[in-house]
């Protein structure tokens, strides 16, 4: 159905965790998959600009908004569609709130996504970004992504290889060809977590890397860690008015890394090196709380750029540019934004 929302609701700030973004031309809310597909098909046939939103947790919308049609996914559902000796195959609708699904998985003894607790947004967005945290990525458990292909006008079931998952990336990112309609996860039936991979989480659990812990304990610990960094949505806490991490951790060649001096780092694929963006930002002179015009670096986490309640997208991106340019000048390392930028750029 196509909504005719009130003036405030036409502003895309109402649909994003940043609470920023100008007006939409029209807003269509789909509560069933076929409604979403028909909306995309009609817009494609007519040549109308179309923006698809679900949780709005990884998108920055310009102050001028989006003049075309905005499709808001609100389809819900978690269904077990298969089971064998290795575990269950669980199909999750694109509009299902991600953390609701993780809570369901933990409650039912389905292992493999517990360290992704507390991440805002919808399930259909997770393969787009290859969402990850605390040593887990959705690519570790995704068996298939169901999608509508706007070019071929057909429904697809895409394998992980076809999804081309990478670090915070996939074939879906920065590509409007596909509408993700559901995601299939292969999850072991177990009361224990997947092996703990992330050092900070292991320390908080009093565990060693590779240990397994009860699912509920893993979830509760991750939620506490995220809340301490302002990464669990709270309408009363402006530090959570963000898109989470604004910049990805840069990956550089081993040769270039050798010119940088001592700093935290991790091995990355093909002999490259990953550097924590938060460390680069803070050591380039941008501490927690560093402020712009109505926006600021979170007081809890250097990677989160926040709307303090009176900000604008322009001000947020100005702050992002200052940080990016400062890191480049200090270290010669280029930071890249993690969220999708709509009608705006840095």
PDB file of C-alpha atoms in Angstrom, residues 41-170:
ATOM      1  CA  UNK A  41       8.608  -3.939 -10.574  1.00  0.00           C
ATOM      2  CA  UNK A  42       6.234  -1.013 -11.193  1.00  0.00           C
ATOM      3  CA  UNK A  43       8.875   1.597 -10.383  1.00  0.00           C
ATOM      4  CA  UNK A  44      11.366  -0.116 -12.673  1.00  0.00           C
ATOM      5  CA  UNK A  45       8.882  -0.315 -15.550  1.00  0.00           C
ATOM      6  CA  UNK A  46       7.964   3.336 -15.159  1.00  0.00           C
ATOM      7  CA  UNK A  47      11.550   4.492 -14.730  1.00  0.00           C
ATOM      8  CA  UNK A  48      10.768   6.030 -11.339  1.00  0.00           C
ATOM      9  CA  UNK A  49      13.620   6.562  -8.873  1.00  0.00           C
ATOM     10  CA  UNK A  50      13.215   4.154  -5.958  1.00  0.00           C
ATOM     11  CA  UNK A  51      14.908   3.982  -2.563  1.00  0.00           C
ATOM     12  CA  UNK A  52      14.452   0.880  -0.401  1.00  0.00           C
ATOM     13  CA  UNK A  53      14.640   1.168   3.390  1.00  0.00           C
ATOM     14  CA  UNK A  54      14.031  -1.276   6.209  1.00  0.00           C
ATOM     15  CA  UNK A  55      15.630  -0.495   9.568  1.00  0.00           C
ATOM     16  CA  UNK A  56      17.407   2.604   8.249  1.00  0.00           C
ATOM     17  CA  UNK A  57      20.442   1.802  10.392  1.00  0.00           C
ATOM     18  CA  UNK A  58      23.126   1.910   7.719  1.00  0.00           C
ATOM     19  CA  UNK A  59      22.033   4.788   5.518  1.00  0.00           C
ATOM     20  CA  UNK A  60      22.766   8.504   5.456  1.00  0.00           C
ATOM     21  CA  UNK A  61      20.142  10.518   3.553  1.00  0.00           C
ATOM     22  CA  UNK A  62      20.870  14.030   2.306  1.00  0.00           C
ATOM     23  CA  UNK A  63      19.035  17.062   3.676  1.00  0.00           C
ATOM     24  CA  UNK A  64      17.278  17.427   0.322  1.00  0.00           C
ATOM     25  CA  UNK A  65      15.788  13.975   0.805  1.00  0.00           C
ATOM     26  CA  UNK A  66      14.848  11.696  -2.060  1.00  0.00           C
ATOM     27  CA  UNK A  67      12.477  13.019  -4.705  1.00  0.00           C
ATOM     28  CA  UNK A  68      11.314   9.607  -5.900  1.00  0.00           C
ATOM     29  CA  UNK A  69       9.457   6.750  -4.248  1.00  0.00           C
ATOM     30  CA  UNK A  70      10.656   5.275  -0.953  1.00  0.00           C
ATOM     31  CA  UNK A  71       9.765   1.643  -0.247  1.00  0.00           C
ATOM     32  CA  UNK A  72       9.780   0.730   3.452  1.00  0.00           C
ATOM     33  CA  UNK A  73       9.978  -3.019   4.123  1.00  0.00           C
ATOM     34  CA  UNK A  74       7.893  -4.180   7.075  1.00  0.00           C
ATOM     35  CA  UNK A  75       7.400  -7.877   6.239  1.00  0.00           C
ATOM     36  CA  UNK A  76       8.081 -10.109   9.238  1.00  0.00           C
ATOM     37  CA  UNK A  77       8.703 -13.791   9.755  1.00  0.00           C
ATOM     38  CA  UNK A  78      11.131 -16.459  11.006  1.00  0.00           C
ATOM     39  CA  UNK A  79      10.482 -19.968   9.675  1.00  0.00           C
ATOM     40  CA  UNK A  80      12.348 -23.261   9.972  1.00  0.00           C
ATOM     41  CA  UNK A  81      12.431 -24.670   6.444  1.00  0.00           C
ATOM     42  CA  UNK A  82      14.805 -27.593   6.897  1.00  0.00           C
ATOM     43  CA  UNK A  83      16.653 -29.675   9.446  1.00  0.00           C
ATOM     44  CA  UNK A  84      19.354 -32.321   9.296  1.00  0.00           C
ATOM     45  CA  UNK A  85      22.241 -33.624  11.375  1.00  0.00           C
ATOM     46  CA  UNK A  86      24.213 -30.392  10.884  1.00  0.00           C
ATOM     47  CA  UNK A  87      21.448 -28.145  12.207  1.00  0.00           C
ATOM     48  CA  UNK A  88      18.525 -26.092  10.976  1.00  0.00           C
ATOM     49  CA  UNK A  89      17.826 -23.984   7.921  1.00  0.00           C
ATOM     50  CA  UNK A  90      15.979 -20.874   9.057  1.00  0.00           C
ATOM     51  CA  UNK A  91      14.353 -18.425   6.609  1.00  0.00           C
ATOM     52  CA  UNK A  92      14.047 -14.848   7.833  1.00  0.00           C
ATOM     53  CA  UNK A  93      11.922 -12.231   6.071  1.00  0.00           C
ATOM     54  CA  UNK A  94      13.721  -9.106   4.922  1.00  0.00           C
ATOM     55  CA  UNK A  95      11.754  -6.769   7.191  1.00  0.00           C
ATOM     56  CA  UNK A  96      12.259  -8.811  10.366  1.00  0.00           C
ATOM     57  CA  UNK A  97      14.142  -6.700  12.938  1.00  0.00           C
ATOM     58  CA  UNK A  98      17.571  -8.264  13.132  1.00  0.00           C
ATOM     59  CA  UNK A  99      17.945  -8.340  16.893  1.00  0.00           C
ATOM     60  CA  UNK A 100      14.485  -9.897  17.281  1.00  0.00           C
ATOM     61  CA  UNK A 101      15.730 -12.758  15.115  1.00  0.00           C
ATOM     62  CA  UNK A 102      18.947 -13.102  17.119  1.00  0.00           C
ATOM     63  CA  UNK A 103      16.919 -13.202  20.350  1.00  0.00           C
ATOM     64  CA  UNK A 104      14.725 -15.924  18.831  1.00  0.00           C
ATOM     65  CA  UNK A 105      17.771 -17.922  17.764  1.00  0.00           C
ATOM     66  CA  UNK A 106      19.340 -17.754  21.222  1.00  0.00           C
ATOM     67  CA  UNK A 107      16.061 -18.642  22.944  1.00  0.00           C
ATOM     68  CA  UNK A 108      15.633 -21.680  20.696  1.00  0.00           C
ATOM     69  CA  UNK A 109      19.205 -22.938  20.980  1.00  0.00           C
ATOM     70  CA  UNK A 110      20.281 -22.014  17.460  1.00  0.00           C
ATOM     71  CA  UNK A 111      23.979 -21.175  17.450  1.00  0.00           C
ATOM     72  CA  UNK A 112      25.932 -18.931  15.104  1.00  0.00           C
ATOM     73  CA  UNK A 113      24.501 -15.388  15.292  1.00  0.00           C
ATOM     74  CA  UNK A 114      24.664 -14.699  19.053  1.00  0.00           C
ATOM     75  CA  UNK A 115      27.672 -12.378  18.742  1.00  0.00           C
ATOM     76  CA  UNK A 116      25.629 -10.213  16.345  1.00  0.00           C
ATOM     77  CA  UNK A 117      23.230  -9.279  19.138  1.00  0.00           C
ATOM     78  CA  UNK A 118      22.117  -5.676  19.483  1.00  0.00           C
ATOM     79  CA  UNK A 119      22.827  -4.656  15.891  1.00  0.00           C
ATOM     80  CA  UNK A 120      20.019  -2.389  14.675  1.00  0.00           C
ATOM     81  CA  UNK A 121      18.292  -2.743  11.332  1.00  0.00           C
ATOM     82  CA  UNK A 122      16.451  -5.475   9.491  1.00  0.00           C
ATOM     83  CA  UNK A 123      17.482  -8.990   8.485  1.00  0.00           C
ATOM     84  CA  UNK A 124      17.325  -8.239   4.760  1.00  0.00           C
ATOM     85  CA  UNK A 125      19.987  -5.570   5.162  1.00  0.00           C
ATOM     86  CA  UNK A 126      22.532  -7.886   6.763  1.00  0.00           C
ATOM     87  CA  UNK A 127      23.789  -9.618   3.596  1.00  0.00           C
ATOM     88  CA  UNK A 128      24.061  -6.275   1.809  1.00  0.00           C
ATOM     89  CA  UNK A 129      26.644  -5.094   4.299  1.00  0.00           C
ATOM     90  CA  UNK A 130      27.860  -8.551   5.307  1.00  0.00           C
ATOM     91  CA  UNK A 131      27.155  -7.360   8.824  1.00  0.00           C
ATOM     92  CA  UNK A 132      29.721  -8.427  11.372  1.00  0.00           C
ATOM     93  CA  UNK A 133      30.771  -7.850  14.964  1.00  0.00           C
ATOM     94  CA  UNK A 134      32.740  -9.556  17.729  1.00  0.00           C
ATOM     95  CA  UNK A 135      34.214 -12.149  15.418  1.00  0.00           C
ATOM     96  CA  UNK A 136      31.052 -13.175  13.564  1.00  0.00           C
ATOM     97  CA  UNK A 137      29.755 -12.177  10.126  1.00  0.00           C
ATOM     98  CA  UNK A 138      26.428 -13.128   8.598  1.00  0.00           C
ATOM     99  CA  UNK A 139      28.417 -14.690   5.747  1.00  0.00           C
ATOM    100  CA  UNK A 140      29.506 -17.386   8.215  1.00  0.00           C
ATOM    101  CA  UNK A 141      25.950 -18.740   8.448  1.00  0.00           C
ATOM    102  CA  UNK A 142      24.086 -17.565   5.318  1.00  0.00           C
ATOM    103  CA  UNK A 143      23.180 -20.441   3.023  1.00  0.00           C
ATOM    104  CA  UNK A 144      21.109 -18.465   0.504  1.00  0.00           C
ATOM    105  CA  UNK A 145      19.694 -15.015  -0.183  1.00  0.00           C
ATOM    106  CA  UNK A 146      16.287 -14.716  -1.847  1.00  0.00           C
ATOM    107  CA  UNK A 147      16.075 -11.681  -4.086  1.00  0.00           C
ATOM    108  CA  UNK A 148      14.101 -10.073  -6.887  1.00  0.00           C
ATOM    109  CA  UNK A 149      16.249  -9.206  -9.895  1.00  0.00           C
ATOM    110  CA  UNK A 150      14.982  -5.935 -11.399  1.00  0.00           C
ATOM    111  CA  UNK A 151      16.895  -6.421 -14.658  1.00  0.00           C
ATOM    112  CA  UNK A 152      15.769  -9.986 -15.398  1.00  0.00           C
ATOM    113  CA  UNK A 153      12.355  -9.488 -13.701  1.00  0.00           C
ATOM    114  CA  UNK A 154      12.676 -12.767 -11.829  1.00  0.00           C
ATOM    115  CA  UNK A 155      13.042 -14.167  -8.342  1.00  0.00           C
ATOM    116  CA  UNK A 156      16.443 -15.623  -7.503  1.00  0.00           C
ATOM    117  CA  UNK A 157      17.902 -17.842  -4.798  1.00  0.00           C
ATOM    118  CA  UNK A 158      21.539 -16.755  -4.591  1.00  0.00           C
ATOM    119  CA  UNK A 159      24.353 -18.824  -3.122  1.00  0.00           C
ATOM    120  CA  UNK A 160      27.039 -17.274  -0.905  1.00  0.00           C
ATOM    121  CA  UNK A 161      29.420 -17.437  -3.875  1.00  0.00           C
ATOM    122  CA  UNK A 162      26.968 -15.451  -5.993  1.00  0.00           C
ATOM    123  CA  UNK A 163      26.590 -12.943  -3.146  1.00  0.00           C
ATOM    124  CA  UNK A 164      30.365 -12.278  -3.293  1.00  0.00           C
ATOM    125  CA  UNK A 165      30.681 -11.541   0.391  1.00  0.00           C
ATOM    126  CA  UNK A 166      33.709  -9.536   1.497  1.00  0.00           C
ATOM    127  CA  UNK A 167      34.639  -7.307   4.388  1.00  0.00           C
ATOM    128  CA  UNK A 168      31.472  -5.210   4.900  1.00  0.00           C
ATOM    129  CA  UNK A 169      30.537  -5.750   1.278  1.00  0.00           C
ATOM    130  CA  UNK A 170      28.613  -7.944  -1.140  1.00  0.00           C
TER     131      UNK A 170
END
